[in-house]
Amino acid sequence: MKGQTAITNILKAEGVEWVTCYPDGGTASNLIAACADTGIRTIQPRCERVVVNIADGFTRVTNGRPNGVAIVGGGQTAGVAFSGISQAFSDNVPMLILGGAPIRDRVGQRQIQDYDPIHTYLKVTKWVETINYAYRVPELMRRAFTYLRNGRPSPVVLVSPHDVMYEELPDEVFRYTPISRWTTPGNPHDVTVAVRAILNAKTPLIYAGEGTLYAEAWDELREFAELLQVPVMTTMKGKSVFPENHPLSVGHGGRTGPKHAAHFYHKADLVFCIGASLQRGAGADMSGRVIIQVDVDEYYINKDHISDYAIIGDAKLVLRQVIEEVKRQTTNGRRNDAMVTEIENVKNEFLKEWMPLLTSNEVPINSLRVYWDLMHTVDVKNTIITHEPGSARDQLCPFWEAITPRGYLGWGGHSGLGSSLGLTMGAKLARPKCLAIQVTGDGAFGYNGMDFETSIREKIPILTIVINNHSISGGVPLSGKYADVAEALGGYGERVEKPDDIIPAIKRAQKAVNAGRSALLEVISRPRQRTEDMRQYWPNMRLGLTPPPLYV
Ligand SMILES: Cc1ncc(C[n+]2csc(CCOP(=O)(O)OP(=O)(O)O)c2C)c(N)n1
Ligand SMILES: [Mg+2]
């Protein structure tokens, strides 16, 4: 058996039905051919970064079950893939990247396209290794999937020199059994003292991050919150793990967030953080409160904040323990109906305050109106929405009510402009029956806009909404007719210039997507000044969450 066949046989055994890829005339090209021979679908975008982004989006939406797999080459192609990989690393995405490496007998001789894969990827992966002999394929793939399925989610890179692809390995060496996911509960003592602390707190807040999604712990989270009637705030990446129409939801906190998030965040004397990094900068700063931190390992414990209590373990198992312990220390939890009313009141205040903008008839169109109309036109339950960094994210997030796990896809440890098109395609592949939507600015669309064609060619129909304000966040003036671009690439394109046309246009676009054709709505929006953005559009500036830096 050839090295390349051993790799694709293992992918097949691990339940991989398709890979994203880009040929390089070397390792990647061989792997692509071997995938086809093994019956694994190959999806080919127009650049390696999108190769990574698609597999990344898929991995997030499946919570790594199964993991997405991206095939890229070495040398120059690795450079193009790098920003996608570093972003997946910054967001803890457990995806596999198979790449190229210099031919074995020329290592270190600066051959054409030479590069050092280990040092290139060392800082942006949980594990990177070279398959230096074909007979080592099962051993190293076994290790790769062990890292991918267990512990802290994170990308893994395995690179192979081209010659390993066609090197033979004896059939008797090829032994492979798919890798399990092993999880552990918390130390019972840590659970007991943490529950005692939360029961002693006056105004506790639950703060759930994306780790809770990866652990698929949404039912337990809800049961725990309801048992003590504690408000639940999520991180931006954790948004959707708790239904935002639930009476205990106070939305999310991140670079922006709704008023109710800010209100309960300010009030909290104790925060029960679960699967959240508490990284400074992007999320709400939790200093000054008693912190209980539940995480899959020690990495984020005592990192940017002091963890007064820590429970190391799988979020789902720990929450189950916490629920049982709360029941043991109380008689059937606690009620706090006044708090539920308080959440409802602040939520209503927030919406009242912003309603004039959400329903604005301004021309050029106010983008908040677009998000509001969108949310009230699509079937939110069967939608996955994501966005680009910048105004799209900061304006959409506080108002989009996520009600199903992964119905909203938060990302952006590295906030790389141009990532969401690939992420959206990956989300669609994970849930083909959902409407997958990407909201982007005109600047962001410039990064990977041509990959709209990939969604058409590869039959991954998605909806793209370009907020065209003819500028990069109010800066350098841009030009372009993006609806025309969509049509030229074979999709459905429509330019929307009047507020009353938003909903009919969304319906027409949805019809195209349902018929299998990607659609792009280009909404002509108001060119804005940055200062005005800050004051008028970024609610957290007004509501007192951590101020967002301008360009992130
Ligand atoms: C690769 C990359 N470069 C730069 C940035 C910083 N950045 C974030 S948003 C933004 C402006 C994007 O402009 P556009 O997509 O038109 O959105 P607008 O704010 O105009 O709606 C920039 C430059 C980034 N996040 N990623
Ligand atoms: Mg713009």
Coordinates of C-alpha atoms and ligand atoms in Angstrom, one line a residue:
M1 CA 0.0 0.0 0.0
K2 CA 1.3 3.5 -0.8
G3 CA 1.7 6.1 1.9
Q4 CA -1.0 8.3 0.4
T5 CA -3.5 5.4 0.4
A6 CA -2.7 4.6 4.0
I7 CA -3.6 8.2 4.9
T8 CA -6.9 8.3 3.0
N9 CA -7.9 4.8 4.3
I10 CA -7.5 6.2 7.8
L11 CA -9.5 9.3 7.0
K12 CA -12.2 7.0 5.7
A13 CA -12.1 4.9 8.9
E14 CA -12.4 8.1 10.9
G15 CA -15.7 9.0 9.2
V16 CA -14.3 11.7 6.9
E17 CA -16.6 12.0 4.0
W18 CA -15.0 14.9 2.3
V19 CA -11.9 17.1 2.5
T20 CA -11.1 20.6 1.3
C21 CA -8.0 20.8 -0.8
Y22 CA -5.8 22.7 -3.1
P23 CA -3.3 21.0 -5.5
D24 CA 0.4 21.8 -5.4
G25 CA 1.9 19.3 -7.9
G26 CA 3.4 17.5 -4.8
T27 CA 2.0 16.0 -1.6
A28 CA -1.4 17.7 -1.8
S29 CA -2.0 16.6 -5.4
N30 CA -1.2 13.0 -4.5
L31 CA -3.5 13.1 -1.5
I32 CA -6.2 14.6 -3.6
A33 CA -5.9 11.7 -6.1
A34 CA -5.9 9.2 -3.3
C35 CA -9.0 10.7 -1.7
A36 CA -10.8 10.3 -5.0
D37 CA -9.7 6.6 -5.2
T38 CA -10.9 6.0 -1.6
G39 CA -14.3 7.6 -2.3
I40 CA -13.7 10.8 -0.2
R41 CA -15.2 13.9 -1.8
T42 CA -12.7 16.6 -2.6
I43 CA -13.9 20.2 -2.4
Q44 CA -11.5 22.7 -4.0
P45 CA -11.8 26.5 -3.2
R46 CA -9.6 29.0 -4.9
C47 CA -6.9 29.5 -2.3
E48 CA -5.5 27.5 0.7
R49 CA -6.8 29.9 3.2
V50 CA -10.4 29.1 2.2
V51 CA -9.4 25.4 2.2
V52 CA -8.7 25.8 5.9
N53 CA -11.7 28.1 6.6
I54 CA -14.3 25.7 5.2
A55 CA -13.0 22.7 7.2
D56 CA -12.8 25.1 10.2
G57 CA -16.5 26.1 9.9
F58 CA -17.5 22.5 9.5
T59 CA -15.6 21.5 12.6
R60 CA -17.2 24.2 14.7
V61 CA -20.7 23.3 13.7
T62 CA -20.2 19.5 14.3
N63 CA -18.4 20.3 17.5
G64 CA -15.5 18.3 16.1
R65 CA -17.6 15.2 15.6
P66 CA -16.4 14.5 12.9
N67 CA -13.4 16.8 12.5
G68 CA -12.9 18.8 9.3
V69 CA -9.8 17.9 7.2
A70 CA -7.9 20.3 5.0
I71 CA -5.2 19.4 2.5
V72 CA -2.7 22.0 1.5
G73 CA 0.8 21.8 0.0
G74 CA 4.1 23.0 1.4
G75 CA 6.3 26.0 0.7
Q76 CA 4.3 28.9 -0.7
T77 CA 1.0 27.2 -0.2
A78 CA 1.7 26.8 3.5
G79 CA 2.1 30.6 3.6
V80 CA -1.3 31.1 2.2
A81 CA -2.9 28.6 4.5
F82 CA -1.2 30.0 7.5
S83 CA -3.7 32.7 8.4
G84 CA -6.5 30.2 8.4
I85 CA -4.6 27.8 10.6
S86 CA -3.5 30.5 13.0
Q87 CA -7.1 31.7 13.3
A88 CA -8.3 28.1 14.0
F89 CA -5.6 28.0 16.7
S90 CA -6.7 31.3 18.2
D91 CA -10.2 29.9 18.4
N92 CA -9.4 26.4 19.5
V93 CA -10.8 24.5 16.5
P94 CA -10.0 20.8 16.4
M95 CA -9.3 20.3 12.7
L96 CA -6.7 18.3 10.8
I97 CA -4.5 20.0 8.3
L98 CA -2.5 17.7 6.0
G99 CA 0.4 19.5 4.3
G100 CA 3.5 19.1 2.3
A101 CA 7.1 19.0 3.5
P102 CA 10.5 19.1 1.7
I103 CA 11.6 15.9 0.0
R104 CA 13.6 13.8 2.5
D105 CA 17.0 13.7 0.8
R106 CA 17.1 17.4 0.2
V107 CA 16.0 18.7 3.6
G108 CA 18.0 21.8 4.6
Q109 CA 19.3 22.5 1.0
R110 CA 16.9 25.4 0.3
Q111 CA 15.4 23.6 -2.6
I112 CA 12.5 25.3 -4.5
Q113 CA 9.6 25.9 -2.2
D114 CA 11.7 24.8 0.8
Y115 CA 10.3 25.6 4.2
D116 CA 10.5 24.3 7.7
P117 CA 7.0 23.0 8.5
I118 CA 7.6 22.3 12.2
H119 CA 8.8 25.8 13.0
T120 CA 6.1 27.3 10.7
Y121 CA 3.3 25.6 12.5
L122 CA 4.7 25.0 16.0
K123 CA 3.0 28.1 17.5
V124 CA -0.3 27.7 15.8
T125 CA -1.1 24.1 16.5
K126 CA -1.5 21.7 19.4
W127 CA 0.7 19.2 17.6
V128 CA 2.7 19.2 14.3
E129 CA 4.7 16.4 13.1
T130 CA 6.3 15.0 9.9
I131 CA 5.4 11.7 8.4
N132 CA 8.9 10.8 7.4
Y133 CA 8.3 7.2 6.4
A134 CA 5.2 5.6 4.9
Y135 CA 5.3 2.8 7.5
R136 CA 4.7 5.5 10.2
V137 CA 1.4 6.7 8.7
P138 CA -0.8 4.6 11.1
E139 CA 1.2 5.6 14.2
L140 CA 1.2 9.3 13.4
M141 CA -2.4 9.5 12.2
R142 CA -3.4 7.7 15.4
R143 CA -1.6 10.3 17.4
A144 CA -3.2 13.1 15.4
F145 CA -6.7 11.9 16.0
T146 CA -5.9 11.3 19.7
Y147 CA -5.0 15.0 20.0
L148 CA -8.0 16.1 17.9
R149 CA -10.6 14.2 19.8
N150 CA -9.3 14.8 23.4
G151 CA -8.4 17.6 25.8
R152 CA -8.3 21.2 24.6
P153 CA -9.7 21.5 21.1
S154 CA -7.0 22.8 18.7
P155 CA -5.7 22.3 15.2
V156 CA -3.2 19.5 14.4
V157 CA -0.9 19.6 11.4
L158 CA 0.7 16.5 9.8
V159 CA 3.1 17.1 6.9
S160 CA 4.6 14.6 4.5
P161 CA 7.4 14.9 2.0
H162 CA 6.2 14.1 -1.5
D163 CA 8.2 10.9 -1.7
V164 CA 6.4 9.5 1.3
M165 CA 3.2 9.6 -0.7
Y166 CA 4.3 6.9 -3.2
E167 CA 6.6 5.0 -0.8
E168 CA 5.2 1.5 -0.1
L169 CA 4.3 0.3 3.4
P170 CA 3.8 -3.5 3.9
D171 CA 0.1 -4.3 4.4
E172 CA 0.8 -6.1 7.7
V173 CA 2.1 -2.8 9.2
F174 CA -1.2 -1.1 8.4
R175 CA -3.3 -1.5 11.6
Y176 CA -5.8 1.2 12.5
T177 CA -8.8 1.5 14.8
P178 CA -10.7 4.9 15.0
I179 CA -9.9 7.0 18.0
S180 CA -12.4 7.6 20.8
R181 CA -13.1 10.7 22.7
W182 CA -12.4 10.2 26.4
T183 CA -13.8 12.7 29.0
T184 CA -13.3 13.1 32.7
P185 CA -15.5 14.7 35.4
G186 CA -14.2 17.1 38.0
N187 CA -12.8 16.3 41.4
P188 CA -15.9 16.0 43.7
H189 CA -14.2 18.1 46.3
D190 CA -13.7 21.0 43.8
V191 CA -17.4 20.7 42.8
T192 CA -18.6 20.8 46.5
V193 CA -16.7 24.0 47.4
A194 CA -17.5 25.7 44.1
V195 CA -21.2 25.0 44.6
R196 CA -21.0 26.3 48.2
A197 CA -19.5 29.5 46.8
I198 CA -22.2 30.0 44.2
L199 CA -24.9 29.4 46.8
N200 CA -23.3 32.1 49.0
A201 CA -23.2 34.6 46.3
K202 CA -25.8 37.4 46.1
T203 CA -25.8 38.1 42.4
P204 CA -24.2 35.2 40.6
L205 CA -23.8 35.1 36.8
I206 CA -23.2 32.2 34.6
Y207 CA -20.7 32.9 31.8
A208 CA -20.6 30.2 29.2
G209 CA -18.0 30.0 26.4
E210 CA -17.5 27.9 23.3
G211 CA -16.1 25.0 25.3
T212 CA -19.6 24.4 26.5
L213 CA -20.6 24.0 22.8
Y214 CA -17.8 21.6 22.1
A215 CA -18.8 19.5 25.1
E216 CA -22.4 19.6 23.8
A217 CA -23.5 20.6 27.3
W218 CA -26.4 22.9 26.4
D219 CA -29.0 20.8 28.2
E220 CA -27.0 20.6 31.4
L221 CA -26.3 24.3 31.2
R222 CA -30.0 25.1 31.0
E223 CA -30.9 22.7 33.8
F224 CA -28.3 24.3 36.1
A225 CA -29.4 27.9 35.3
E226 CA -33.0 27.0 35.8
L227 CA -32.3 25.1 39.1
L228 CA -30.8 28.3 40.6
Q229 CA -32.5 30.9 38.4
V230 CA -29.2 32.5 37.6
P231 CA -28.8 34.8 34.5
V232 CA -26.7 33.3 31.7
M233 CA -24.4 35.4 29.6
T234 CA -22.2 33.8 26.9
T235 CA -19.0 34.8 25.2
M236 CA -19.3 35.8 21.6
K237 CA -18.0 32.4 20.6
G238 CA -20.3 30.7 23.1
K239 CA -23.3 32.6 21.8
S240 CA -26.1 30.1 20.9
V241 CA -25.2 27.5 23.6
F242 CA -28.1 29.0 25.7
P243 CA -31.3 30.0 23.9
E244 CA -31.3 33.8 23.9
N245 CA -35.1 33.9 24.0
H246 CA -35.0 32.1 27.4
P247 CA -36.1 34.2 30.3
L248 CA -32.7 33.7 32.0
S249 CA -30.6 34.7 28.9
V250 CA -28.9 38.1 29.1
G251 CA -27.2 37.6 25.7
H252 CA -23.5 37.7 25.1
G253 CA -20.6 40.0 26.0
G254 CA -17.7 40.5 23.6
R255 CA -16.6 43.5 21.7
T256 CA -20.2 44.5 21.8
G257 CA -23.1 43.1 23.7
P258 CA -26.7 44.0 24.6
K259 CA -27.6 46.2 27.5
H260 CA -28.9 43.3 29.6
A261 CA -25.5 41.6 29.3
A262 CA -23.8 44.7 30.6
H263 CA -26.4 45.2 33.3
F264 CA -26.0 41.7 34.9
Y265 CA -22.3 41.7 34.2
H266 CA -21.9 44.9 36.3
K267 CA -24.1 43.5 39.1
A268 CA -22.4 40.1 39.4
D269 CA -20.5 39.4 42.6
L270 CA -19.6 35.9 41.4
V271 CA -19.1 34.5 37.9
F272 CA -19.5 30.8 37.1
C273 CA -17.3 30.6 34.0
I274 CA -17.6 27.4 31.9
G275 CA -15.6 26.7 28.8
A276 CA -14.6 30.3 28.5
S277 CA -11.0 31.5 28.2
L278 CA -11.5 34.7 30.2
Q279 CA -8.9 36.1 27.8
R280 CA -8.4 39.8 28.3
G281 CA -9.3 42.0 25.3
A282 CA -12.0 40.3 23.4
G283 CA -14.5 39.3 26.2
A284 CA -15.9 41.0 29.2
D285 CA -13.3 41.7 31.9
M286 CA -14.3 39.6 34.9
S287 CA -11.9 41.1 37.5
G288 CA -13.4 42.2 40.8
R289 CA -15.8 39.2 41.0
V290 CA -15.3 35.8 42.6
I291 CA -14.5 33.5 39.8
I292 CA -15.4 29.8 39.5
Q293 CA -13.7 28.5 36.4
V294 CA -14.6 25.2 34.8
D295 CA -12.3 24.1 32.0
V296 CA -11.2 21.0 30.2
D297 CA -7.6 21.6 31.3
E298 CA -5.4 24.0 33.2
Y299 CA -4.4 26.2 30.3
Y300 CA -6.9 29.1 30.9
I301 CA -7.0 28.7 34.7
N302 CA -5.3 31.6 36.5
K303 CA -4.3 33.0 33.1
D304 CA -5.7 36.6 32.8
H305 CA -7.8 36.5 35.9
I306 CA -7.4 34.9 39.3
S307 CA -9.5 31.7 39.4
D308 CA -10.8 31.6 43.0
Y309 CA -12.3 28.2 42.4
A310 CA -11.4 25.8 39.5
I311 CA -12.9 22.6 38.3
I312 CA -10.9 20.7 35.7
G313 CA -13.1 18.5 33.6
D314 CA -15.5 18.0 30.7
A315 CA -18.2 20.8 30.7
K316 CA -21.0 18.3 30.3
L317 CA -19.8 15.9 33.1
V318 CA -18.9 18.8 35.4
L319 CA -22.3 20.5 35.0
R320 CA -24.0 17.2 35.7
Q321 CA -22.0 17.0 39.0
V322 CA -22.7 20.6 39.8
I323 CA -26.5 20.0 39.3
E324 CA -26.4 17.0 41.7
E325 CA -24.4 18.9 44.2
V326 CA -26.8 21.9 44.1
K327 CA -29.6 19.5 44.8
R328 CA -27.7 18.0 47.7
Q329 CA -26.8 21.4 49.3
T330 CA -30.3 22.9 48.8
T331 CA -33.7 21.4 48.6
N332 CA -34.4 21.5 44.9
G333 CA -32.6 24.6 44.0
R334 CA -33.7 28.2 44.4
R335 CA -36.2 30.6 42.9
N336 CA -35.5 34.2 42.1
D337 CA -38.5 35.4 40.1
A338 CA -37.7 39.1 40.7
M339 CA -34.5 38.5 38.8
V340 CA -36.4 37.1 35.9
T341 CA -38.5 40.2 35.8
E342 CA -35.4 42.4 36.0
I343 CA -34.0 40.6 32.9
E344 CA -37.2 41.1 31.0
N345 CA -37.3 44.8 31.9
V346 CA -33.7 45.6 30.9
K347 CA -34.2 43.6 27.7
N348 CA -37.3 45.7 26.8
E349 CA -35.5 48.9 27.6
F350 CA -32.6 47.9 25.3
L351 CA -34.9 47.1 22.4
K352 CA -36.9 50.3 22.9
E353 CA -33.8 52.3 22.9
W354 CA -32.5 50.8 19.6
M355 CA -35.8 50.3 17.8
P356 CA -35.7 53.5 15.9
L357 CA -32.5 52.3 14.3
L358 CA -33.6 48.7 13.9
T359 CA -36.6 49.9 12.0
S360 CA -35.1 52.9 10.4
N361 CA -36.3 54.1 7.0
E362 CA -33.1 55.9 6.2
V363 CA -31.7 55.9 2.7
P364 CA -28.9 54.8 2.2
I365 CA -30.0 51.9 4.4
N366 CA -29.0 51.6 8.0
S367 CA -27.4 48.2 8.4
L368 CA -29.1 47.6 11.8
R369 CA -32.4 47.6 9.8
V370 CA -31.0 44.8 7.6
Y371 CA -30.2 42.6 10.5
W372 CA -33.5 43.2 12.2
D373 CA -35.4 42.4 9.0
L374 CA -33.3 39.4 8.3
M375 CA -33.9 37.9 11.7
H376 CA -37.7 38.4 11.2
T377 CA -37.7 36.9 7.7
V378 CA -35.7 33.7 7.9
D379 CA -36.5 30.7 10.1
V380 CA -34.0 31.4 12.8
K381 CA -34.2 27.9 14.2
N382 CA -33.0 26.5 10.9
T383 CA -30.4 29.1 10.2
I384 CA -26.7 29.4 10.9
I385 CA -25.4 32.9 10.7
T386 CA -21.9 34.3 10.9
H387 CA -20.2 37.6 10.0
E388 CA -17.0 39.3 9.2
P389 CA -15.0 41.4 11.8
G390 CA -15.8 45.1 11.9
S391 CA -19.2 46.7 11.8
A392 CA -20.9 43.5 10.6
R393 CA -20.0 41.6 13.7
D394 CA -20.4 44.5 16.1
Q395 CA -23.8 45.4 14.9
L396 CA -25.3 42.0 14.3
C397 CA -24.2 40.3 17.5
P398 CA -26.2 42.2 20.1
F399 CA -29.4 42.0 18.2
W400 CA -29.4 38.5 16.6
E401 CA -31.2 36.2 18.9
A402 CA -29.5 32.8 18.7
I403 CA -31.9 30.0 19.8
T404 CA -30.3 26.8 18.7
P405 CA -26.8 25.5 19.5
R406 CA -24.4 26.7 16.7
G407 CA -27.3 28.6 15.1
Y408 CA -24.9 31.5 15.3
L409 CA -21.2 31.0 14.6
G410 CA -18.9 33.3 16.7
W411 CA -15.3 33.4 15.8
G412 CA -12.3 35.7 15.7
G413 CA -9.5 35.2 18.2
H414 CA -7.5 36.5 15.2
S415 CA -10.5 38.2 13.5
G416 CA -9.0 37.7 10.1
L417 CA -11.1 39.6 7.5
G418 CA -12.3 37.3 4.7
S419 CA -12.8 34.2 6.8
S420 CA -16.5 34.0 7.0
L421 CA -17.2 32.9 3.4
G422 CA -15.3 29.7 4.0
L423 CA -16.8 29.3 7.5
T424 CA -20.3 29.6 6.1
M425 CA -19.7 27.0 3.4
G426 CA -18.3 24.7 6.2
A427 CA -21.4 25.3 8.3
K428 CA -23.6 24.5 5.3
L429 CA -21.8 21.2 4.7
A430 CA -22.3 20.3 8.4
R431 CA -26.0 21.1 8.3
P432 CA -27.2 20.9 4.7
K433 CA -30.8 21.6 5.6
C434 CA -30.0 24.9 7.3
L435 CA -29.9 28.3 5.7
A436 CA -26.2 29.4 6.1
I437 CA -25.7 33.1 6.1
Q438 CA -22.7 35.3 6.0
V439 CA -22.8 39.0 6.7
T440 CA -19.9 40.9 5.4
G441 CA -18.6 44.4 4.7
D442 CA -17.5 45.5 1.3
G443 CA -13.9 45.6 2.5
A444 CA -14.0 42.1 3.9
F445 CA -15.6 40.7 0.8
G446 CA -12.5 41.9 -1.1
Y447 CA -10.4 39.2 0.6
N448 CA -12.0 36.1 -0.7
G449 CA -15.0 37.2 -2.7
M450 CA -14.0 35.0 -5.7
D451 CA -14.7 32.0 -3.5
F452 CA -18.4 32.8 -3.9
E453 CA -17.9 30.9 -7.1
T454 CA -16.6 27.9 -5.1
S455 CA -20.0 27.7 -3.3
I456 CA -21.7 27.6 -6.7
R457 CA -19.3 25.1 -8.4
E458 CA -19.2 22.8 -5.4
K459 CA -23.0 23.1 -4.8
I460 CA -22.8 24.5 -1.3
P461 CA -25.6 27.1 -1.6
I462 CA -25.2 29.9 0.9
L463 CA -26.6 33.5 1.4
T464 CA -24.1 36.3 1.5
I465 CA -25.1 39.8 2.5
V466 CA -22.7 42.5 1.7
I467 CA -23.2 45.8 3.5
N468 CA -21.7 48.1 0.9
N469 CA -20.8 51.4 2.6
H470 CA -18.1 52.0 0.0
S471 CA -15.4 52.1 2.6
I472 CA -13.3 50.1 5.0
S473 CA -14.9 51.2 8.3
G474 CA -15.3 54.8 7.2
G475 CA -11.7 55.0 5.9
V476 CA -10.4 54.6 2.3
P477 CA -13.2 54.9 -0.3
L478 CA -13.9 51.6 -2.1
S479 CA -15.9 50.9 -5.3
G480 CA -17.5 47.8 -6.7
K481 CA -20.8 46.3 -7.7
Y482 CA -21.0 43.1 -5.7
A483 CA -24.4 41.9 -6.8
D484 CA -23.1 42.0 -10.4
V485 CA -20.0 40.0 -9.3
A486 CA -22.3 37.3 -7.8
E487 CA -24.3 37.1 -11.1
A488 CA -21.1 36.9 -13.1
L489 CA -19.9 34.1 -11.0
G490 CA -23.1 32.1 -11.6
G491 CA -25.1 33.0 -8.4
Y492 CA -28.2 35.1 -7.7
G493 CA -27.3 38.7 -7.1
E494 CA -29.5 41.7 -6.2
R495 CA -28.7 45.2 -5.1
V496 CA -30.9 46.6 -2.4
E497 CA -31.2 50.4 -2.0
K498 CA -34.5 51.0 -0.2
P499 CA -35.4 49.8 3.2
D500 CA -38.8 48.5 2.0
D501 CA -37.0 46.2 -0.5
I502 CA -35.0 44.4 2.2
I503 CA -37.5 41.7 3.1
P504 CA -38.7 40.9 -0.5
A505 CA -35.0 40.7 -1.6
I506 CA -34.3 38.3 1.3
K507 CA -37.2 36.1 0.2
R508 CA -36.0 36.1 -3.4
A509 CA -32.5 35.2 -2.3
Q510 CA -33.8 32.4 0.0
K511 CA -35.7 31.0 -3.0
A512 CA -32.5 30.9 -5.0
V513 CA -30.6 29.2 -2.2
N514 CA -33.3 26.7 -1.7
A515 CA -33.1 25.9 -5.4
G516 CA -29.4 25.2 -4.9
R517 CA -27.9 28.5 -6.1
S518 CA -25.9 30.8 -3.8
A519 CA -27.3 34.3 -3.5
L520 CA -25.7 37.6 -2.7
L521 CA -27.6 40.7 -1.5
E522 CA -25.7 43.9 -1.8
V523 CA -27.2 46.5 0.6
I524 CA -26.2 50.0 -0.2
S525 CA -25.5 51.5 3.2
R526 CA -24.6 54.8 4.5
P527 CA -20.9 55.8 4.4
R528 CA -20.1 56.5 8.1
Q529 CA -17.6 58.3 10.1
R530 CA -15.7 56.3 12.6
T531 CA -16.5 58.5 15.6
E532 CA -20.2 58.3 14.7
D533 CA -19.9 54.5 14.6
M534 CA -18.4 54.5 18.1
R535 CA -21.2 56.6 19.5
Q536 CA -24.2 55.4 17.7
Y537 CA -23.6 51.8 16.7
W538 CA -21.4 50.0 19.2
P539 CA -23.7 49.5 22.1
N540 CA -21.0 48.4 24.5
M541 CA -19.4 51.8 24.4
R542 CA -22.5 53.2 25.8
L543 CA -23.3 50.3 28.1
G544 CA -20.0 50.0 29.7
L545 CA -18.5 46.7 28.6
T546 CA -14.8 46.8 27.6
P547 CA -14.4 49.4 24.9
P548 CA -13.6 47.8 21.6
P549 CA -10.4 48.9 19.8
L550 CA -11.4 50.4 16.4
Y551 CA -9.8 47.9 14.0
V552 CA -10.2 44.4 15.3
Ligands
LIG1 C1 -6.8 40.4 7.8 C2 -7.4 41.6 8.6 N1 -6.9 42.9 8.3 C3 -7.3 43.9 9.0 C4 -8.3 43.8 10.0 C5 -8.8 45.0 10.8 N2 -10.2 45.3 10.4 C6 -11.3 44.9 11.1 S1 -12.7 45.4 10.5 C7 -11.9 46.3 9.3 C8 -12.7 47.1 8.3 C9 -13.5 46.2 7.3 O1 -14.2 47.0 6.4 P1 -15.6 46.5 5.8 O2 -15.5 45.0 5.6 O3 -15.9 47.3 4.6 O4 -16.6 46.7 7.0 P2 -17.3 48.1 7.4 O5 -16.8 48.3 8.8 O6 -17.0 49.1 6.5 O7 -18.7 47.7 7.5 C10 -10.6 46.2 9.4 C11 -9.6 46.8 8.4 C12 -8.7 42.4 10.3 N3 -9.6 42.2 11.2 N4 -8.2 41.4 9.6
MG2 MG -17.3 48.8 4.4

